[in-house]
Short mmCIF file of C-alpha atoms in Angstrom, two decimals:
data_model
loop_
_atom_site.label_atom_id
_atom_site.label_comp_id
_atom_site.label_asym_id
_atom_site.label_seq_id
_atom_site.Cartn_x
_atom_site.Cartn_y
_atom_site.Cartn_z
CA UNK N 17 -13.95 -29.16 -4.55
CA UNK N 18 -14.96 -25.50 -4.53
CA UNK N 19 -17.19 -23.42 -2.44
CA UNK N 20 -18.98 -20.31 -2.71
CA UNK N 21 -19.09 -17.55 0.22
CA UNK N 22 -21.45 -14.31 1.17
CA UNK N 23 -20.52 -11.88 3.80
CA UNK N 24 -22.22 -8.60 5.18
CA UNK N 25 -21.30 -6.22 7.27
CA UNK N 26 -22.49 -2.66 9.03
CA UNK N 27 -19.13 -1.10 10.55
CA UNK N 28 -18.48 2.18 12.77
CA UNK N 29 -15.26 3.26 12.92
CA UNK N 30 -14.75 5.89 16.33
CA UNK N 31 -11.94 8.62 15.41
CA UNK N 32 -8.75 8.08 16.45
CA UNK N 33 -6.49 10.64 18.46
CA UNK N 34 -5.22 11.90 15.82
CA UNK N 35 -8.29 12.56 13.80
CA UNK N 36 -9.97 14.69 16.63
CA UNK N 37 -7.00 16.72 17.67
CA UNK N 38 -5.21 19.99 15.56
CA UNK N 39 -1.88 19.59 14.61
CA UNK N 40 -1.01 21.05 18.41
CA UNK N 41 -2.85 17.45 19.47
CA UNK N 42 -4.23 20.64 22.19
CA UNK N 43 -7.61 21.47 20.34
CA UNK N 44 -10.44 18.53 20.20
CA UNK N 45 -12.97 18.12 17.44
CA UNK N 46 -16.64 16.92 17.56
CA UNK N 47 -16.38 14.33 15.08
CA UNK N 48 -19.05 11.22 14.86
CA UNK N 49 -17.66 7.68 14.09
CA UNK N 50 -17.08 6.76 10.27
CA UNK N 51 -19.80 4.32 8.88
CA UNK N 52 -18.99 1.69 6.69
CA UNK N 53 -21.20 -1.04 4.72
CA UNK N 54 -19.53 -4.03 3.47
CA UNK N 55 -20.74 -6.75 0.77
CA UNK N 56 -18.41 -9.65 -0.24
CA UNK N 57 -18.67 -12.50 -2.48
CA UNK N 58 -15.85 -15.14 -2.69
CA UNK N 59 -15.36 -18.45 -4.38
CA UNK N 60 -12.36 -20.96 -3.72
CA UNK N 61 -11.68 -24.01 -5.89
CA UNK N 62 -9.40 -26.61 -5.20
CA UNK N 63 -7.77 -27.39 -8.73
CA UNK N 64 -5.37 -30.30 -7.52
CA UNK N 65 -3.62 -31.37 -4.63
CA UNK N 66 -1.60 -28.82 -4.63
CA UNK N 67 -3.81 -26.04 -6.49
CA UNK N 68 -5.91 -23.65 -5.05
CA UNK N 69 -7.66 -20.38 -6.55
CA UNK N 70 -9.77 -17.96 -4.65
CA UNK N 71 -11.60 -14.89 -6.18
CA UNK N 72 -13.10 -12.31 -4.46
CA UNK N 73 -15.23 -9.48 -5.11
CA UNK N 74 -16.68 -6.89 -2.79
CA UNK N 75 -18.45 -3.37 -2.50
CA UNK N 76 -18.05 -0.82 0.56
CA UNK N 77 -20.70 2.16 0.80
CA UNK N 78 -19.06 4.72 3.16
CA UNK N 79 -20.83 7.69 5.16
CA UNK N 80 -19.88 10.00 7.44
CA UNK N 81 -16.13 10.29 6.59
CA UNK N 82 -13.70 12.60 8.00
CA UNK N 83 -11.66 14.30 5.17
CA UNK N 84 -7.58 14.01 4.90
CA UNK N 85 -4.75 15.32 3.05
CA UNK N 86 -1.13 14.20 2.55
CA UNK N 87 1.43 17.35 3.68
CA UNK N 88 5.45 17.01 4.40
CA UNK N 89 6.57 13.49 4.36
CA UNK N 90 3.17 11.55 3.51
CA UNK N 91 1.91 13.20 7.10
CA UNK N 92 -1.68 12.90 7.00
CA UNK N 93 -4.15 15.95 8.29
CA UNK N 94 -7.55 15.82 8.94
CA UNK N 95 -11.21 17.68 8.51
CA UNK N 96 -12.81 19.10 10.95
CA UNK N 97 -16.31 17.43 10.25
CA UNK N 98 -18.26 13.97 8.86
CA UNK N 99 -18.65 15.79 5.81
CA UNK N 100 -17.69 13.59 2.86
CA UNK N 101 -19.22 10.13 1.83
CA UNK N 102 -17.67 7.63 -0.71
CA UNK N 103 -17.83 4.00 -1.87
CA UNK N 104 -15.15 1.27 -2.98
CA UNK N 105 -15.86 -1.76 -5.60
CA UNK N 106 -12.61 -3.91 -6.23
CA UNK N 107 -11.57 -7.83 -6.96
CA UNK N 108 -8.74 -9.21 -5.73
CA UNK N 109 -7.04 -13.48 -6.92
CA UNK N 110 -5.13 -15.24 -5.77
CA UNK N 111 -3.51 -18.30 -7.35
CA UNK N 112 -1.39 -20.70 -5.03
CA UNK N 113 0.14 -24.07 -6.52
CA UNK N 114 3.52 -25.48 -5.86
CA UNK N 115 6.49 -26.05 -8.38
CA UNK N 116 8.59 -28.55 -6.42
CA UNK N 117 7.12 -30.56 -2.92
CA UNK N 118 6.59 -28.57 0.15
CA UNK N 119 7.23 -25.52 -1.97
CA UNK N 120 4.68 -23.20 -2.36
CA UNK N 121 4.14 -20.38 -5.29
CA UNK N 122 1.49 -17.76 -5.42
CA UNK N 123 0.45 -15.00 -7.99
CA UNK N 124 -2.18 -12.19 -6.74
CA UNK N 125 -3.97 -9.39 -8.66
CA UNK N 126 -5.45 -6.87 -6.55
CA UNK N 127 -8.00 -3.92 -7.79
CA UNK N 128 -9.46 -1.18 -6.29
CA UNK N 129 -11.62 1.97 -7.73
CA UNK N 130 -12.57 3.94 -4.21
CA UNK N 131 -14.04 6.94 -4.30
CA UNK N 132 -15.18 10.06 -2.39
CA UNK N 133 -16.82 13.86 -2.37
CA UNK N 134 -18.53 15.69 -0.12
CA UNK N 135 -22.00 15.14 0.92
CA UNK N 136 -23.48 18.61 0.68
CA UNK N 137 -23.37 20.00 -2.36
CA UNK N 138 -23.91 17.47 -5.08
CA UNK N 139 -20.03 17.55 -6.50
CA UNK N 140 -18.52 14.82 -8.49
CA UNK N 141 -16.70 11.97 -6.81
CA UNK N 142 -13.35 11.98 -6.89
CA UNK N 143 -10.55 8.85 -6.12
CA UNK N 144 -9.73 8.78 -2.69
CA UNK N 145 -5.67 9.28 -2.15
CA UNK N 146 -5.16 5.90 -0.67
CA UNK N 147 -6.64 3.98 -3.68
CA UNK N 148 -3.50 1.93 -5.36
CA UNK N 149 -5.84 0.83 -8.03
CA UNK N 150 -3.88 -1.98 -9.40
CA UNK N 151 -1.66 -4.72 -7.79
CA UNK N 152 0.16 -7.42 -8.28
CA UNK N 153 2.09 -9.64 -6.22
CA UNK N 154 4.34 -13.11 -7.62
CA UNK N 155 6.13 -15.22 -5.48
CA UNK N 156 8.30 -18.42 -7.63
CA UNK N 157 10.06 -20.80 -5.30
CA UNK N 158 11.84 -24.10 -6.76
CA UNK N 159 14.59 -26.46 -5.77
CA UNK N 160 17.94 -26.48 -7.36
CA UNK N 161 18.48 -29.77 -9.83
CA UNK N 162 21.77 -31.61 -8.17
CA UNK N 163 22.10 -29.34 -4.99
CA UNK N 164 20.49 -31.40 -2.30
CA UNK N 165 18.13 -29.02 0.27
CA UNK N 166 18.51 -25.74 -1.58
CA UNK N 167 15.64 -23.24 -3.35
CA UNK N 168 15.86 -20.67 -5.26
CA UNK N 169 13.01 -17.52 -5.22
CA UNK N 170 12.25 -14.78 -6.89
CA UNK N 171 9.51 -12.26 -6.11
CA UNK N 172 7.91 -9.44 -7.95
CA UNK N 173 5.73 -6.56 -6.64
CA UNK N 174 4.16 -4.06 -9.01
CA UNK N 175 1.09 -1.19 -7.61
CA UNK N 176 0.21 1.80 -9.50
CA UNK N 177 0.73 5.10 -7.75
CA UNK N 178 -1.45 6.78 -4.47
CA UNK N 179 -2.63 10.22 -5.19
CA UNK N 180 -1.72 13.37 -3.61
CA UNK N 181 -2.64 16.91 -3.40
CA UNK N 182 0.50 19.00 -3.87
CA UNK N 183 1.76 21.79 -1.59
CA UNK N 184 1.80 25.45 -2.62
CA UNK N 185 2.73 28.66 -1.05
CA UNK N 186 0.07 29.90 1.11
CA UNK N 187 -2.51 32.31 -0.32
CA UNK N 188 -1.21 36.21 0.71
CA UNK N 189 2.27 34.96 1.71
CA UNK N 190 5.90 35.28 0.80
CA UNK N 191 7.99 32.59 -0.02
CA UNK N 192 10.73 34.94 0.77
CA UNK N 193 9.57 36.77 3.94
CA UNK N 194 6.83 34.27 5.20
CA UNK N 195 6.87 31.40 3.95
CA UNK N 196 3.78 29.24 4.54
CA UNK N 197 3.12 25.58 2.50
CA UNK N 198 -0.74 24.57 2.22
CA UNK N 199 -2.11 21.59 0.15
CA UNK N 200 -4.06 22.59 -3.15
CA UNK N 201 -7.09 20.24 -2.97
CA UNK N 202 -8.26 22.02 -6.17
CA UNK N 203 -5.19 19.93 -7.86
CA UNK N 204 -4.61 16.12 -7.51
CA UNK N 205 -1.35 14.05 -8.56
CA UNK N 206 -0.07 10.80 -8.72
CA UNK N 207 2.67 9.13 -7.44
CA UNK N 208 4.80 6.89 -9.86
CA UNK N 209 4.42 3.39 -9.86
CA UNK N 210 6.19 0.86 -7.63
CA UNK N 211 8.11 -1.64 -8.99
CA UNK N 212 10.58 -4.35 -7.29
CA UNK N 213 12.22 -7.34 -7.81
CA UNK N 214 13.45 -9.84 -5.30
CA UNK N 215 16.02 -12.98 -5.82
CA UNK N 216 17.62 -15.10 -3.20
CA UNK N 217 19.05 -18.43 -2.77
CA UNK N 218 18.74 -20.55 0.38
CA UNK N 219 20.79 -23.72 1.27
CA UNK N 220 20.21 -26.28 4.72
CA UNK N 221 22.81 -28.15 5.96
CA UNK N 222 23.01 -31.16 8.48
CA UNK N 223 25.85 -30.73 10.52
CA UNK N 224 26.37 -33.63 13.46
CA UNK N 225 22.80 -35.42 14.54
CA UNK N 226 20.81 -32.60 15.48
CA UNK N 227 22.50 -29.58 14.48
CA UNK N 228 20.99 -27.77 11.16
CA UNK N 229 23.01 -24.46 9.06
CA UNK N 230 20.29 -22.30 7.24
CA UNK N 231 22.66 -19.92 5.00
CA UNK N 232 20.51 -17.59 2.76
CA UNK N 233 21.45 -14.84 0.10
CA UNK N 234 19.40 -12.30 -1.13
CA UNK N 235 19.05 -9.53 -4.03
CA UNK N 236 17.19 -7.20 -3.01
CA UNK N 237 15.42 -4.59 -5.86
CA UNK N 238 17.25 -6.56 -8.31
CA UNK N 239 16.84 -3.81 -11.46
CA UNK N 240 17.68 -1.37 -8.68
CA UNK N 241 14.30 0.69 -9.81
CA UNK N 242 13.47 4.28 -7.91
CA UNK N 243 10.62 3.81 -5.76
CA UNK N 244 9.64 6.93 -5.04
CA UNK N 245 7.12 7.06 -1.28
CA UNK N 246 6.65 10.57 -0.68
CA UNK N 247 7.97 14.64 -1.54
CA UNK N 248 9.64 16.76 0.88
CA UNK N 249 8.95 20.26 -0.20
CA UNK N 250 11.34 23.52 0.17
CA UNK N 251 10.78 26.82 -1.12
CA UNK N 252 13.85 27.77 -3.00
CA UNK N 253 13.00 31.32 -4.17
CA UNK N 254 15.49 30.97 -6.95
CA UNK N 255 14.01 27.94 -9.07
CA UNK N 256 10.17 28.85 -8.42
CA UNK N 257 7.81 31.33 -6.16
CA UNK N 258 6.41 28.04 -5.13
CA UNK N 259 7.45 25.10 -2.65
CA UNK N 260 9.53 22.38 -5.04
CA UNK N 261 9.05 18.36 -4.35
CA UNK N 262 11.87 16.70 -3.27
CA UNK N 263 11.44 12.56 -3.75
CA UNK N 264 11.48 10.81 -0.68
CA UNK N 265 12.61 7.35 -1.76
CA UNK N 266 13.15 3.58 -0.90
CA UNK N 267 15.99 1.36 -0.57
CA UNK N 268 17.65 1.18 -3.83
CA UNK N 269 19.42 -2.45 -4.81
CA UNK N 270 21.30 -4.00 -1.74
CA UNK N 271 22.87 -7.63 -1.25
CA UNK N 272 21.67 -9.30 2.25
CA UNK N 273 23.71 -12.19 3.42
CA UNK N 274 22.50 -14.39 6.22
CA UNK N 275 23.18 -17.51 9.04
CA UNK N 276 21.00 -19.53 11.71
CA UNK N 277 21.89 -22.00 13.26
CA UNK N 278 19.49 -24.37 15.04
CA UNK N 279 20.65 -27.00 17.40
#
């Protein structure tokens, strides 16, 4: 069996608090409520008994959109006015069978291409900083041959990096006397790509009629890779006149043992 789906939708999304307030949260802005048009098309198929696959493809036109920028520790600040417009296209599957009964497995591919610039003015577009383009999740999940009510997992998470606009010293400022950090929206970087792999093991065990022992261990980051989330940045007048990144980053390999016990 397999169906085939059309949705539509006109959205306005009011500021938040945080939008319409300074950094001081004291001064309030006059700021009209994003505007967002959405078009989605999405098909699901049922392979098997067990198989299912769903693709999905959609569009977003987007108007009236307050500006931001990433500063100290992925902190987000925000425009003053509607004044930038943008759009998003992407696809996103989804693949979900099962390898052993009652077990499920699923393998997703996300992309995204969303873009923005501002509405007076006539400049180019430009990819927004939130847009991971590509994504990929994998979840595996089997039983263990000869070990009665055990599994075994693995999962594996890859997304390309967000985009940032780096911090420099402050037009007619010291990095010695005054220091001041503003973004550079003239520049725009990536972050590096996230990678991580996940293992675990997980064993049930009857104990007396109605008493049940789930014991679970875990891998966590397996290839103990260095996801990196965010910069701090310092000025330290005696590498360079301007502020240098320092990576802000993410549990690195760790072992997780665990217990419940339901009775």
């Amino acid at each position: 069996a397999s169906s085939l789906n059309f949705g539509w939708g006109y959205y306005y999304q009011p500021p938040s608090f945080y939008e319409t307030r300074d950094k001081s949260a004291q001064i309030a802005k006059s700021l009209l409520s994003q505007r967002a048009i959405h078009y989605v098309l999405s098909y699901g198929a049922q392979l098997g008994n067990d198989t299912h696959l769903m693709a999905e493809i959609f569009y977003e036109n987007l108007s009236k959109l307050i500006p931001y920028s990433f500063t100290n520790q992925l902190e987000l600040t925000y425009g003053d006015s509607n004044n930038y417009e943008g759009y998003a296209y992407g696809l996103d599957l989804q693949y979900q069978g099962k390898l052993s009964q009652s077990l499920d497995t699923w393998i997703g591919y996300d992309y995204l291409n969303a873009r923005e610039r501002k509405t007076a003015g006539g400049s180019a577009y430009q990819n927004s900083l939130l847009d991971q383009t590509h994504t990929i999740r994998i979840f595996l999940q089997d039983a263990m041959p000869g070990i009665h009510n055990s599994q075994a997992h693995v999962r594996l998470l890859f997304g390309t990096g967000y985009l940032y606009h780096p911090l420099v010293n402050a037009p007619g400022t010291s990095p010695t006397i005054n220091p001041q950090m503003v973004p550079d929206y003239n520049q725009v970087q990536t972050y590096p790509w996230y990678y991580r792999v996940d293992m675990g093991l997980t064993f049930k065990l009857g104990l007396f009629s109605r008493t049940n022992v789930l014991l679970t261990a875990d891998v966590f980051n397996v290839f103990d890779n260095r996801n990196i989330v965010s910069y701090s940045w310092y000025f330290i007048p005696q590498l360079s006149p301007q502020p240098v990144p320092i990576p802000d980053v993410l549990s690195t390999r760790y072992f997780n043992l665990g217990a419940r016990i339901d009775f």
